Coordinates of C-alpha atoms in Angstrom, one line a residue:
Chain A
M1 CA -86.5 59.9 -26.0
G2 CA -86.1 63.5 -25.9
S3 CA -84.5 66.1 -28.6
T4 CA -82.1 67.3 -25.7
S5 CA -80.5 63.6 -25.6
L6 CA -80.7 63.2 -29.6
E7 CA -78.8 66.3 -29.9
M8 CA -76.2 65.7 -27.1
A9 CA -75.3 62.3 -28.7
S10 CA -75.0 63.9 -32.2
R11 CA -72.5 66.4 -30.8
F12 CA -70.6 63.3 -29.4
V13 CA -70.8 61.6 -32.5
D14 CA -69.8 64.4 -35.1
R15 CA -66.7 65.3 -33.0
S16 CA -65.2 62.4 -34.5
P17 CA -63.2 62.5 -37.9
F18 CA -63.7 58.9 -38.2
N19 CA -67.6 58.9 -37.3
R20 CA -67.7 61.5 -40.3
W21 CA -66.0 59.5 -42.6
L22 CA -68.5 56.6 -42.0
G23 CA -71.4 59.1 -42.1
M24 CA -72.7 58.2 -38.7
S25 CA -75.9 60.0 -37.7
V26 CA -78.0 59.3 -34.2
L27 CA -81.3 58.0 -35.0
E28 CA -82.6 57.7 -31.3
A29 CA -81.2 58.5 -28.4
G30 CA -83.0 58.5 -24.7
E31 CA -83.0 56.4 -21.3
Q32 CA -83.2 53.3 -23.0
G33 CA -80.1 53.7 -25.0
I34 CA -79.3 54.8 -28.6
V35 CA -79.5 54.1 -32.3
I36 CA -76.6 55.1 -34.9
G37 CA -76.6 54.6 -38.3
I38 CA -74.5 54.9 -41.1
P39 CA -74.9 54.5 -44.9
W40 CA -73.6 52.3 -47.6
R41 CA -69.9 53.4 -49.4
E42 CA -67.9 51.3 -51.5
E43 CA -64.5 51.8 -49.0
L44 CA -66.5 49.6 -46.2
V45 CA -66.1 46.5 -48.3
S46 CA -63.9 43.8 -46.9
S47 CA -64.1 40.9 -49.7
P48 CA -64.8 42.3 -53.3
E49 CA -66.3 38.8 -54.1
A50 CA -69.1 38.5 -51.3
R51 CA -69.2 42.3 -51.1
S52 CA -69.3 42.1 -47.3
T53 CA -68.8 44.9 -44.9
H54 CA -65.6 44.8 -43.2
G55 CA -65.7 43.3 -39.7
G56 CA -63.8 46.4 -38.4
I57 CA -66.6 48.7 -39.3
L58 CA -69.1 46.4 -37.5
A59 CA -66.7 46.4 -34.7
S60 CA -66.6 50.4 -35.0
L61 CA -70.6 50.2 -35.0
V62 CA -70.6 48.0 -31.5
D63 CA -68.2 50.3 -30.0
A64 CA -69.6 53.1 -30.9
A65 CA -73.2 52.4 -30.0
G66 CA -72.0 51.0 -26.6
D67 CA -69.9 54.3 -25.9
Y68 CA -72.5 56.7 -26.8
A69 CA -75.2 54.8 -24.8
V70 CA -72.9 55.3 -21.8
A71 CA -72.1 58.9 -22.7
L72 CA -75.9 59.8 -22.7
Q73 CA -75.6 58.9 -18.9
V74 CA -72.4 60.2 -17.5
G75 CA -72.5 63.4 -20.0
H76 CA -69.5 62.8 -22.4
P77 CA -67.9 60.1 -24.2
V78 CA -65.7 57.2 -22.6
P79 CA -62.8 55.6 -23.4
T80 CA -63.1 51.8 -24.3
M81 CA -61.0 49.5 -22.4
D82 CA -62.1 46.2 -24.2
M83 CA -64.6 44.9 -26.7
H84 CA -65.9 41.8 -27.8
V85 CA -67.8 41.3 -31.3
D86 CA -69.7 38.6 -32.7
Y87 CA -70.2 38.1 -36.5
H88 CA -73.6 36.3 -37.2
R89 CA -74.3 37.3 -40.9
V90 CA -72.6 38.8 -44.0
A91 CA -73.6 42.4 -44.3
T92 CA -73.8 42.8 -48.0
P93 CA -74.0 46.6 -49.3
G94 CA -76.6 48.6 -47.6
S95 CA -77.0 51.1 -44.8
L96 CA -76.7 49.8 -41.0
R97 CA -77.8 50.6 -37.9
A98 CA -76.5 49.8 -34.3
E99 CA -78.5 50.0 -31.1
G100 CA -76.6 50.6 -28.0
Q101 CA -77.7 49.8 -24.0
V102 CA -76.0 50.3 -20.9
V103 CA -75.7 46.9 -19.2
H104 CA -74.1 47.8 -16.0
L105 CA -73.0 51.4 -14.7
G106 CA -70.8 51.4 -11.9
K107 CA -68.8 54.3 -10.1
R108 CA -65.7 53.9 -12.2
F109 CA -66.3 51.5 -15.1
A110 CA -69.8 50.6 -17.5
T111 CA -70.4 47.8 -19.4
A112 CA -72.6 48.2 -22.6
Q113 CA -74.1 45.8 -25.3
A114 CA -74.9 46.5 -29.1
R115 CA -76.5 44.8 -32.0
V116 CA -76.0 45.9 -35.5
L117 CA -78.8 45.6 -37.8
D118 CA -79.3 45.9 -41.8
M119 CA -81.9 47.5 -43.5
D120 CA -84.3 44.4 -43.3
G121 CA -83.8 44.6 -39.5
R122 CA -81.5 41.2 -39.7
L123 CA -79.0 40.9 -37.1
I124 CA -75.4 41.2 -38.7
A125 CA -73.4 41.5 -35.4
S126 CA -73.7 42.0 -31.6
G127 CA -71.2 42.5 -28.6
R128 CA -70.4 44.2 -25.8
G129 CA -67.5 46.9 -24.4
L130 CA -66.0 47.9 -21.1
Y131 CA -65.9 51.7 -20.6
L132 CA -63.8 53.5 -18.1
L133 CA -66.0 56.3 -16.6
R134 CA -63.4 58.4 -14.9
S135 CA -59.6 58.5 -13.9
P136 CA -58.1 59.0 -10.4
Q137 CA -55.5 60.8 -12.3
A138 CA -55.6 63.7 -14.8
A139 CA -56.8 62.9 -18.1
G140 CA -54.3 62.4 -21.0
S141 CA -52.4 59.8 -19.0
Q142 CA -49.9 57.4 -21.1
D143 CA -51.7 54.6 -19.1
T144 CA -55.1 54.8 -19.7
S145 CA -55.5 51.2 -20.3
A146 CA -58.7 52.8 -22.4
A147 CA -57.2 54.1 -25.5
G148 CA -59.6 53.0 -28.6
G149 CA -63.0 54.2 -28.4
P150 CA -65.0 57.2 -29.4
G151 CA -64.2 59.0 -26.3
A152 CA -60.4 58.2 -26.1
Chain B
M1 CA -40.1 34.4 -43.7
G2 CA -40.0 33.8 -47.5
S3 CA -41.1 36.4 -50.5
T4 CA -43.8 33.7 -51.6
S5 CA -45.7 34.4 -48.3
L6 CA -45.3 37.9 -48.3
E7 CA -46.6 38.1 -51.8
M8 CA -49.8 35.7 -51.0
A9 CA -50.4 38.0 -48.0
S10 CA -50.0 41.0 -50.0
R11 CA -52.4 39.9 -52.5
F12 CA -55.2 39.0 -49.8
V13 CA -54.5 42.3 -48.5
D14 CA -54.8 44.2 -51.5
R15 CA -58.1 42.8 -52.5
S16 CA -59.9 44.5 -49.8
P17 CA -61.3 48.0 -50.5
F18 CA -61.2 48.8 -46.8
N19 CA -57.8 47.7 -46.6
R20 CA -56.8 50.1 -49.7
W21 CA -58.7 52.5 -47.7
L22 CA -56.5 52.3 -44.7
G23 CA -53.3 52.0 -46.8
M24 CA -52.4 48.7 -45.3
S25 CA -49.4 46.8 -46.4
V26 CA -47.4 43.4 -45.2
L27 CA -44.3 44.2 -43.7
E28 CA -43.5 40.4 -42.9
A29 CA -45.2 37.1 -43.7
G30 CA -44.1 33.4 -43.0
E31 CA -44.5 30.5 -40.9
Q32 CA -44.4 32.4 -37.7
G33 CA -47.0 34.6 -38.5
I34 CA -47.4 38.3 -40.1
V35 CA -46.8 41.9 -39.7
I36 CA -49.0 44.5 -41.2
G37 CA -48.8 48.2 -41.2
I38 CA -50.9 51.2 -41.8
P39 CA -49.7 54.9 -42.4
W40 CA -51.5 57.8 -40.4
R41 CA -54.4 59.5 -41.8
E42 CA -56.7 62.2 -40.5
E43 CA -59.8 60.2 -41.0
L44 CA -58.5 57.6 -38.3
V45 CA -58.9 59.9 -35.3
S46 CA -61.7 59.2 -32.9
S47 CA -61.5 62.2 -30.2
P48 CA -60.1 65.6 -31.8
E49 CA -58.8 66.5 -28.5
A50 CA -56.9 63.6 -27.6
R51 CA -56.1 62.7 -31.4
S52 CA -56.4 59.2 -30.7
T53 CA -56.9 56.6 -33.2
H54 CA -60.4 55.1 -33.2
G55 CA -60.9 51.8 -31.5
G56 CA -62.7 50.5 -34.7
I57 CA -59.3 51.2 -36.5
L58 CA -57.3 49.1 -33.9
A59 CA -60.1 46.4 -33.7
S60 CA -59.7 46.0 -37.7
L61 CA -55.8 45.6 -37.3
V62 CA -56.1 43.0 -34.6
D63 CA -58.9 41.4 -36.9
A64 CA -56.8 41.5 -40.1
A65 CA -53.5 40.5 -38.4
G66 CA -55.3 37.5 -36.9
D67 CA -57.0 36.6 -40.2
Y68 CA -53.8 36.8 -42.2
A69 CA -51.9 34.8 -40.1
V70 CA -54.6 32.0 -40.3
A71 CA -54.8 32.9 -44.4
L72 CA -51.2 32.2 -44.7
Q73 CA -51.5 28.7 -43.3
V74 CA -54.8 27.9 -45.1
G75 CA -54.2 29.3 -48.4
H76 CA -57.0 32.0 -48.4
P77 CA -58.6 34.5 -46.2
V78 CA -61.2 33.2 -43.7
P79 CA -64.5 34.9 -42.3
T80 CA -64.1 35.9 -38.7
M81 CA -66.5 34.2 -36.3
D82 CA -65.9 36.6 -33.4
M83 CA -63.3 38.9 -31.9
H84 CA -62.0 40.2 -28.7
V85 CA -59.9 43.5 -28.6
D86 CA -57.9 45.0 -25.4
Y87 CA -57.1 48.9 -25.6
H88 CA -53.9 49.5 -23.6
R89 CA -52.5 52.9 -24.7
V90 CA -54.0 56.1 -26.7
A91 CA -52.4 55.9 -30.0
T92 CA -51.4 59.4 -31.1
P93 CA -50.9 60.1 -34.6
G94 CA -48.7 58.0 -36.2
S95 CA -48.2 54.7 -38.2
L96 CA -49.0 51.5 -36.7
R97 CA -48.1 48.0 -37.2
A98 CA -49.9 44.9 -35.9
E99 CA -48.4 41.4 -35.4
G100 CA -50.6 38.3 -36.1
Q101 CA -49.9 34.5 -34.9
V102 CA -52.3 31.4 -34.9
V103 CA -52.9 30.3 -31.4
H104 CA -54.6 27.0 -32.6
L105 CA -55.4 25.6 -36.3
G106 CA -58.2 23.1 -35.9
K107 CA -60.2 21.2 -39.0
R108 CA -62.8 23.8 -39.0
F109 CA -62.0 26.3 -36.8
A110 CA -58.8 28.7 -36.2
T111 CA -57.9 31.1 -33.3
A112 CA -55.2 34.0 -33.7
Q113 CA -53.9 36.5 -31.5
A114 CA -52.7 40.1 -32.3
R115 CA -50.7 42.9 -30.9
V116 CA -51.1 46.4 -32.5
L117 CA -47.7 48.9 -31.6
D118 CA -47.0 52.2 -32.6
M119 CA -43.8 53.5 -34.0
D120 CA -42.0 53.4 -31.0
G121 CA -42.9 49.9 -30.5
R122 CA -45.4 50.4 -27.7
L123 CA -48.1 48.1 -27.2
I124 CA -51.3 49.9 -28.3
A125 CA -53.8 47.1 -28.4
S126 CA -54.1 43.3 -28.3
G127 CA -56.5 40.7 -29.1
R128 CA -57.8 37.4 -30.7
G129 CA -60.4 36.4 -33.2
L130 CA -61.9 33.0 -34.1
Y131 CA -62.1 32.2 -37.6
L132 CA -64.1 29.7 -39.7
L133 CA -61.9 27.5 -41.8
R134 CA -64.4 25.6 -44.2
S135 CA -68.0 25.3 -44.4
P136 CA -70.0 21.8 -44.5
Q137 CA -72.3 23.8 -47.0
A138 CA -71.6 25.9 -50.1
A139 CA -70.0 29.2 -49.6
G140 CA -72.2 32.3 -49.7
S141 CA -74.8 30.9 -47.3
Q142 CA -76.9 33.3 -45.4
D143 CA -76.1 31.7 -42.2
T144 CA -72.2 31.9 -41.8
S145 CA -72.2 33.1 -38.4
A146 CA -68.8 34.5 -39.7
A147 CA -69.3 37.6 -41.7
G148 CA -67.3 40.2 -40.5
G149 CA -63.7 39.6 -41.2
P150 CA -61.3 40.4 -44.0
G151 CA -62.3 36.9 -45.9
A152 CA -66.0 37.5 -45.4
Chain C
M1 CA -37.8 31.2 -12.0
G2 CA -36.9 31.6 -8.3
S3 CA -38.2 29.8 -5.2
T4 CA -39.2 32.9 -3.7
S5 CA -41.8 33.3 -6.7
L6 CA -43.0 29.8 -6.5
E7 CA -43.4 30.4 -2.8
M8 CA -45.2 33.8 -3.2
A9 CA -47.4 32.3 -6.1
S10 CA -48.3 29.1 -3.9
R11 CA -49.4 31.3 -1.2
F12 CA -51.8 33.3 -3.2
V13 CA -53.1 29.7 -4.6
D14 CA -53.6 28.1 -1.3
R15 CA -55.6 31.0 0.3
S16 CA -58.6 30.2 -2.2
P17 CA -61.0 27.6 -1.0
F18 CA -62.2 26.9 -4.6
N19 CA -58.3 26.6 -5.6
R20 CA -57.9 23.8 -2.6
W21 CA -61.1 22.1 -3.9
L22 CA -59.4 22.1 -7.5
G23 CA -56.3 20.7 -6.0
M24 CA -54.4 23.7 -7.5
S25 CA -50.7 23.7 -7.3
V26 CA -47.9 26.2 -8.8
L27 CA -45.6 24.3 -11.1
E28 CA -43.3 27.3 -12.1
A29 CA -43.5 30.8 -11.0
G30 CA -41.1 33.8 -12.1
E31 CA -40.5 36.7 -14.4
Q32 CA -41.8 34.7 -17.4
G33 CA -45.0 34.3 -16.0
I34 CA -46.5 31.1 -13.9
V35 CA -47.6 27.6 -14.8
I36 CA -50.3 25.9 -12.3
G37 CA -51.7 22.3 -12.5
I38 CA -54.5 20.7 -11.4
P39 CA -55.4 16.7 -10.8
W40 CA -58.2 15.2 -11.9
R41 CA -61.9 14.7 -10.3
E42 CA -65.0 13.3 -11.3
E43 CA -66.8 16.4 -10.2
L44 CA -64.9 18.4 -13.1
V45 CA -67.0 16.2 -15.6
S46 CA -69.5 18.2 -18.1
S47 CA -71.1 15.8 -20.1
P48 CA -71.0 12.1 -18.8
E49 CA -71.0 10.7 -22.4
A50 CA -67.8 12.9 -23.4
R51 CA -66.4 12.6 -19.8
S52 CA -65.3 16.2 -20.9
T53 CA -63.9 18.6 -18.6
H54 CA -66.5 21.5 -17.8
G55 CA -66.0 24.9 -19.3
G56 CA -66.4 26.5 -16.3
I57 CA -63.2 24.5 -14.8
L58 CA -61.3 25.5 -17.9
A59 CA -62.1 29.3 -17.6
S60 CA -61.2 28.9 -14.0
L61 CA -57.8 27.9 -15.3
V62 CA -57.3 30.8 -17.5
D63 CA -58.5 33.4 -14.9
A64 CA -56.4 31.7 -12.3
A65 CA -53.1 31.6 -14.4
G66 CA -53.8 35.3 -16.0
D67 CA -54.4 36.7 -12.1
Y68 CA -51.2 34.9 -10.7
A69 CA -49.0 36.0 -13.5
V70 CA -49.8 39.6 -12.4
A71 CA -49.6 38.9 -9.0
L72 CA -46.1 37.8 -9.2
Q73 CA -45.1 41.1 -10.7
V74 CA -47.5 43.3 -8.5
G75 CA -47.2 41.2 -5.2
H76 CA -50.8 40.4 -4.7
P77 CA -53.6 38.9 -6.4
V78 CA -55.8 41.0 -8.5
P79 CA -59.6 41.5 -8.9
T80 CA -60.5 40.2 -12.4
M81 CA -62.5 42.6 -14.8
D82 CA -63.4 40.4 -17.4
M83 CA -62.4 37.4 -19.2
H84 CA -62.4 36.0 -22.6
V85 CA -62.1 32.1 -23.1
D86 CA -61.7 30.0 -26.5
Y87 CA -62.3 26.3 -26.3
H88 CA -60.0 24.4 -28.7
R89 CA -60.3 20.7 -27.6
V90 CA -62.5 18.4 -25.4
A91 CA -60.4 17.7 -22.2
T92 CA -61.0 14.1 -21.2
P93 CA -60.0 13.0 -17.9
G94 CA -56.4 13.8 -16.8
S95 CA -54.8 16.3 -15.1
L96 CA -54.5 19.7 -16.5
R97 CA -52.0 22.7 -16.6
A98 CA -52.4 26.4 -17.2
E99 CA -49.4 29.0 -18.2
G100 CA -50.2 32.5 -17.6
Q101 CA -48.3 35.5 -19.1
V102 CA -48.7 39.1 -18.6
V103 CA -49.3 40.8 -22.0
H104 CA -49.6 44.5 -20.8
L105 CA -48.9 46.0 -17.1
G106 CA -50.2 49.7 -17.0
K107 CA -50.4 51.5 -13.7
R108 CA -54.2 50.6 -13.0
F109 CA -54.9 47.8 -15.3
A110 CA -53.0 44.4 -16.6
T111 CA -54.1 42.2 -19.4
A112 CA -52.7 38.8 -19.2
Q113 CA -53.2 35.5 -21.4
A114 CA -53.2 32.1 -20.6
R115 CA -53.0 28.5 -22.1
V116 CA -54.7 25.5 -20.7
L117 CA -53.0 22.2 -22.0
D118 CA -53.5 18.3 -21.2
M119 CA -50.9 15.9 -20.0
D120 CA -49.8 15.3 -23.7
G121 CA -49.3 18.9 -24.1
R122 CA -52.1 19.4 -26.5
L123 CA -53.9 23.1 -26.3
I124 CA -57.5 22.7 -24.6
A125 CA -58.4 26.1 -24.1
S126 CA -57.0 29.7 -24.1
G127 CA -57.8 33.2 -23.2
R128 CA -57.1 36.5 -21.8
G129 CA -58.2 38.5 -18.8
L130 CA -58.1 42.0 -17.8
Y131 CA -57.1 42.8 -14.0
L132 CA -57.5 46.0 -11.8
L133 CA -54.5 46.7 -10.4
R134 CA -55.3 49.3 -7.9
S135 CA -58.3 51.3 -7.0
P136 CA -58.7 55.3 -6.4
Q137 CA -61.1 54.4 -3.4
A138 CA -60.6 52.3 -0.3
A139 CA -61.0 48.5 -1.2
G140 CA -64.5 47.1 -0.2
S141 CA -66.2 49.2 -2.4
Q142 CA -69.7 48.1 -3.8
D143 CA -68.5 49.2 -7.3
T144 CA -65.3 47.2 -8.0
S145 CA -66.4 46.3 -11.5
A146 CA -63.9 43.7 -10.8
A147 CA -65.4 41.1 -8.9
G148 CA -64.6 37.6 -10.0
G149 CA -61.4 36.6 -10.0
P150 CA -58.9 35.1 -7.6
G151 CA -58.1 38.3 -6.1
A152 CA -61.5 39.7 -5.5
Chain D
M1 CA -93.0 28.9 -19.7
G2 CA -94.4 25.2 -19.5
S3 CA -93.4 22.5 -17.6
T4 CA -92.1 20.5 -20.4
S5 CA -89.4 23.2 -21.0
L6 CA -88.5 23.1 -17.3
E7 CA -88.1 19.3 -17.3
M8 CA -86.0 19.0 -20.3
A9 CA -83.6 21.8 -18.9
S10 CA -83.9 20.0 -15.7
R11 CA -82.6 16.9 -17.3
F12 CA -80.1 18.4 -19.3
V13 CA -78.6 20.5 -16.0
D14 CA -78.7 17.0 -14.0
R15 CA -76.6 15.0 -16.3
S16 CA -73.4 17.0 -15.4
P17 CA -71.4 16.0 -12.3
F18 CA -70.2 19.6 -12.4
N19 CA -73.7 21.1 -12.3
R20 CA -74.4 18.6 -9.3
W21 CA -71.5 19.7 -7.4
L22 CA -72.9 23.2 -7.8
G23 CA -76.2 22.2 -6.7
M24 CA -77.9 23.9 -10.0
S25 CA -81.4 23.8 -10.5
V26 CA -83.6 25.3 -13.4
L27 CA -85.9 27.7 -12.1
E28 CA -87.9 28.9 -15.1
A29 CA -87.1 27.6 -18.9
G30 CA -89.3 28.6 -22.1
E31 CA -89.3 30.4 -25.3
Q32 CA -88.1 33.4 -23.5
G33 CA -85.1 31.8 -22.1
I34 CA -83.8 30.0 -18.9
V35 CA -83.2 30.8 -15.3
I36 CA -81.0 28.8 -13.2
G37 CA -79.7 29.0 -9.8
I38 CA -77.2 27.6 -7.3
P39 CA -76.8 27.5 -3.8
W40 CA -74.0 28.9 -1.6
R41 CA -71.2 26.9 -0.4
E42 CA -68.2 27.6 1.1
E43 CA -65.8 26.0 -1.7
L44 CA -67.0 28.6 -4.0
V45 CA -64.8 31.4 -2.4
S46 CA -62.2 32.9 -4.0
S47 CA -60.7 35.3 -1.6
P48 CA -60.9 34.6 1.9
E49 CA -60.9 38.2 2.9
A50 CA -63.7 39.4 0.7
R51 CA -65.7 36.2 1.1
S52 CA -66.2 36.6 -2.9
T53 CA -67.5 33.9 -5.1
H54 CA -64.4 33.0 -7.7
G55 CA -64.8 34.2 -11.2
G56 CA -64.7 30.6 -12.6
I57 CA -67.9 29.8 -10.9
L58 CA -69.6 33.1 -12.2
A59 CA -68.0 31.9 -15.7
S60 CA -69.8 28.7 -15.2
L61 CA -73.1 30.2 -14.8
V62 CA -72.6 32.5 -17.6
D63 CA -71.8 29.4 -19.9
A64 CA -74.5 27.0 -18.5
A65 CA -77.3 29.6 -18.7
G66 CA -76.3 30.7 -22.3
D67 CA -75.9 27.0 -23.1
Y68 CA -79.2 25.8 -22.0
A69 CA -81.1 28.9 -23.5
V70 CA -79.8 27.4 -26.6
A71 CA -80.5 23.7 -25.7
L72 CA -84.2 24.5 -25.1
Q73 CA -84.4 25.7 -28.6
V74 CA -82.4 23.0 -30.5
G75 CA -83.3 20.0 -28.0
H76 CA -79.9 19.2 -26.5
P77 CA -77.0 20.7 -24.7
V78 CA -74.4 22.2 -27.0
P79 CA -70.5 22.3 -27.1
T80 CA -69.1 26.1 -25.8
M81 CA -66.9 27.3 -28.5
D82 CA -66.0 30.5 -26.9
M83 CA -67.2 32.8 -24.0
H84 CA -66.9 36.3 -22.4
V85 CA -67.6 37.6 -19.0
D86 CA -67.6 40.6 -17.4
Y87 CA -67.6 40.9 -13.5
H88 CA -69.6 43.8 -12.4
R89 CA -69.6 43.5 -8.5
V90 CA -68.2 41.1 -5.8
A91 CA -70.6 38.2 -5.1
T92 CA -70.7 37.8 -1.2
P93 CA -71.9 34.5 0.1
G94 CA -75.5 33.9 -0.9
S95 CA -77.2 31.9 -3.8
L96 CA -77.1 33.1 -7.3
R97 CA -79.4 33.1 -10.3
A98 CA -78.3 33.4 -14.0
E99 CA -80.7 34.0 -16.9
G100 CA -79.6 33.1 -20.3
Q101 CA -81.2 34.2 -23.2
V102 CA -80.5 33.5 -27.3
V103 CA -79.1 36.2 -29.0
H104 CA -78.7 34.5 -32.5
L105 CA -79.8 31.1 -33.7
G106 CA -78.1 30.3 -36.9
K107 CA -78.1 27.1 -38.9
R108 CA -74.7 25.9 -37.3
F109 CA -74.2 28.2 -34.3
A110 CA -75.6 30.1 -31.7
T111 CA -74.8 33.0 -29.5
A112 CA -76.4 33.5 -26.2
Q113 CA -76.2 35.9 -23.4
A114 CA -76.6 35.7 -19.6
R115 CA -76.7 37.8 -16.8
V116 CA -75.7 36.5 -12.9
L117 CA -77.5 38.1 -10.1
D118 CA -77.6 37.9 -6.4
M119 CA -80.4 37.5 -4.0
D120 CA -80.8 41.0 -3.9
G121 CA -81.3 41.2 -7.6
R122 CA -78.0 43.1 -8.0
L123 CA -76.0 42.3 -11.2
I124 CA -73.0 40.3 -10.5
A125 CA -71.8 39.4 -13.8
S126 CA -72.4 39.3 -17.4
G127 CA -71.5 37.6 -20.5
R128 CA -72.0 35.9 -23.8
G129 CA -71.1 32.7 -25.3
L130 CA -70.7 31.2 -28.9
Y131 CA -72.2 27.5 -29.2
L132 CA -71.7 25.0 -32.0
L133 CA -75.2 23.6 -33.0
R134 CA -73.9 20.7 -35.4
S135 CA -70.9 19.0 -36.7
P136 CA -70.3 18.2 -40.3
Q137 CA -68.4 15.1 -39.0
A138 CA -69.3 12.5 -36.4
A139 CA -69.3 13.7 -33.1
G140 CA -66.4 12.7 -30.7
S141 CA -63.8 14.4 -33.1
Q142 CA -60.7 15.4 -31.9
D143 CA -61.2 19.0 -33.1
T144 CA -64.7 20.4 -32.1
S145 CA -62.9 23.7 -31.4
A146 CA -65.6 23.6 -28.9
A147 CA -64.9 21.7 -26.0
G148 CA -65.7 23.3 -22.7
G149 CA -69.3 24.0 -22.3
P150 CA -71.9 22.1 -20.6
G151 CA -72.9 20.0 -23.9
A152 CA -69.4 19.0 -24.8

């Protein structure tokens, strides 16, 4: 994994105000995929009793890891068309890392998968997303069908 | 939709630090489902050029609307087992609302669906979640397979 | 729901050898969506003890009901890009019906949802699919990212 | 991959009338997962022009490969709770193989992923399923929320 990929991925990550709020950083980046991380912060909590990390935060990590794995291959972040997330275990307070990998890179669409792990390497969540690689029309269309992700 | 349901749902929503950061409020709540809303804030932005709301935020709204729709029927928020989100349109700065409805309420699991709309009533995202109603073991298990959602 | 829509949908359904093997017929078709049905046959069984209908058959019904709901609006069956199916209840031997509805019709993509019911009106499965409306390139591309559905 | 795993998986596969109609066989089975295959047959066709394999057939392969990957670890097929399938490429007439792997094996639920490949090794579809490992109640419940898959 080269420093160029890491630098490129870091630029993509840093552009997003939500990523910056999450404190997201790129830990590894290369041909094999990407690893991103976020530190703990109190606002990530879903249930105050369980002290669990909110499912929307875990979904954000799945989306981002998948998106930037694709971005490393196409040179820019890509709009997310849809996403599926499985929650395996409660994530209690602590930093999280997410590993993203491209499953299929087509001409117009890409599918990527991601795993979210806690500090002890336990699998917290996993999932996959479908990403739009390029548009037949000019960007900024009202009908992207691809509105949510890091590259939107 | 009665005030009791609205009050109950508001209590569930207010418990979560992430919901409070989002400024989430309950707009409607009853037998038919729930409507929640969030105001705009700059940290929700994904792409600074498109000024788009981050897909993880939209996923959080789908998860929450589905979860609290179930919660209104079972009396408490429920852990999310998995979630699917479709992104239909870029959400530019502005408040968002999410409508949640129960699709199937079983003895142990529930499925709910949700739609996210912008201020002009345009459909931004939609999706569905699977929720765990009760556990054969004591709560707090390491193996809930249901860790992400508002009720986790 | 007009006879024209019913006839058009029936033509789409009848074109597919797999649909014909399933004995699929169109029960209702119109602006509101579509209702398709299949009779029972022994080869649909998954577990011989439970006498349950195979999940792949239920997935086929979700996909088809969603696809033909879109087809009624765009004039032809459409390739499925991806699909999510929730299984709610074991379907024991008997005919099944599936109701499909368009969730969002964009310029290039459509999302539809579907419910599968048994003869007693009980909800067996439900789900949603993403469909490709038109291609920027000539059809027959190796890279449709949209290969599975009734319109592929 | 031992012959015992292969024999056990083959017994699971052969029990199902739908699998037998598909001509499904187990090609590999072991700790790492499972590989199943099906031959071509005319009734698998979705569109007569594209000669494409129906999305419901591909979904059946994803479901089965995921289910039997879990079954190899728990000793019996398991009910599918939900499933997500991405379609990457049209599958033209020819035999197909599906590789299944366990993503997470919990106490009560398991998540597995699968890839469907054509004879030339091209990725046709991929996806993931959530499976129910054991029930707090007696089997045969009306409310399994897990009705579709090979083990239902």
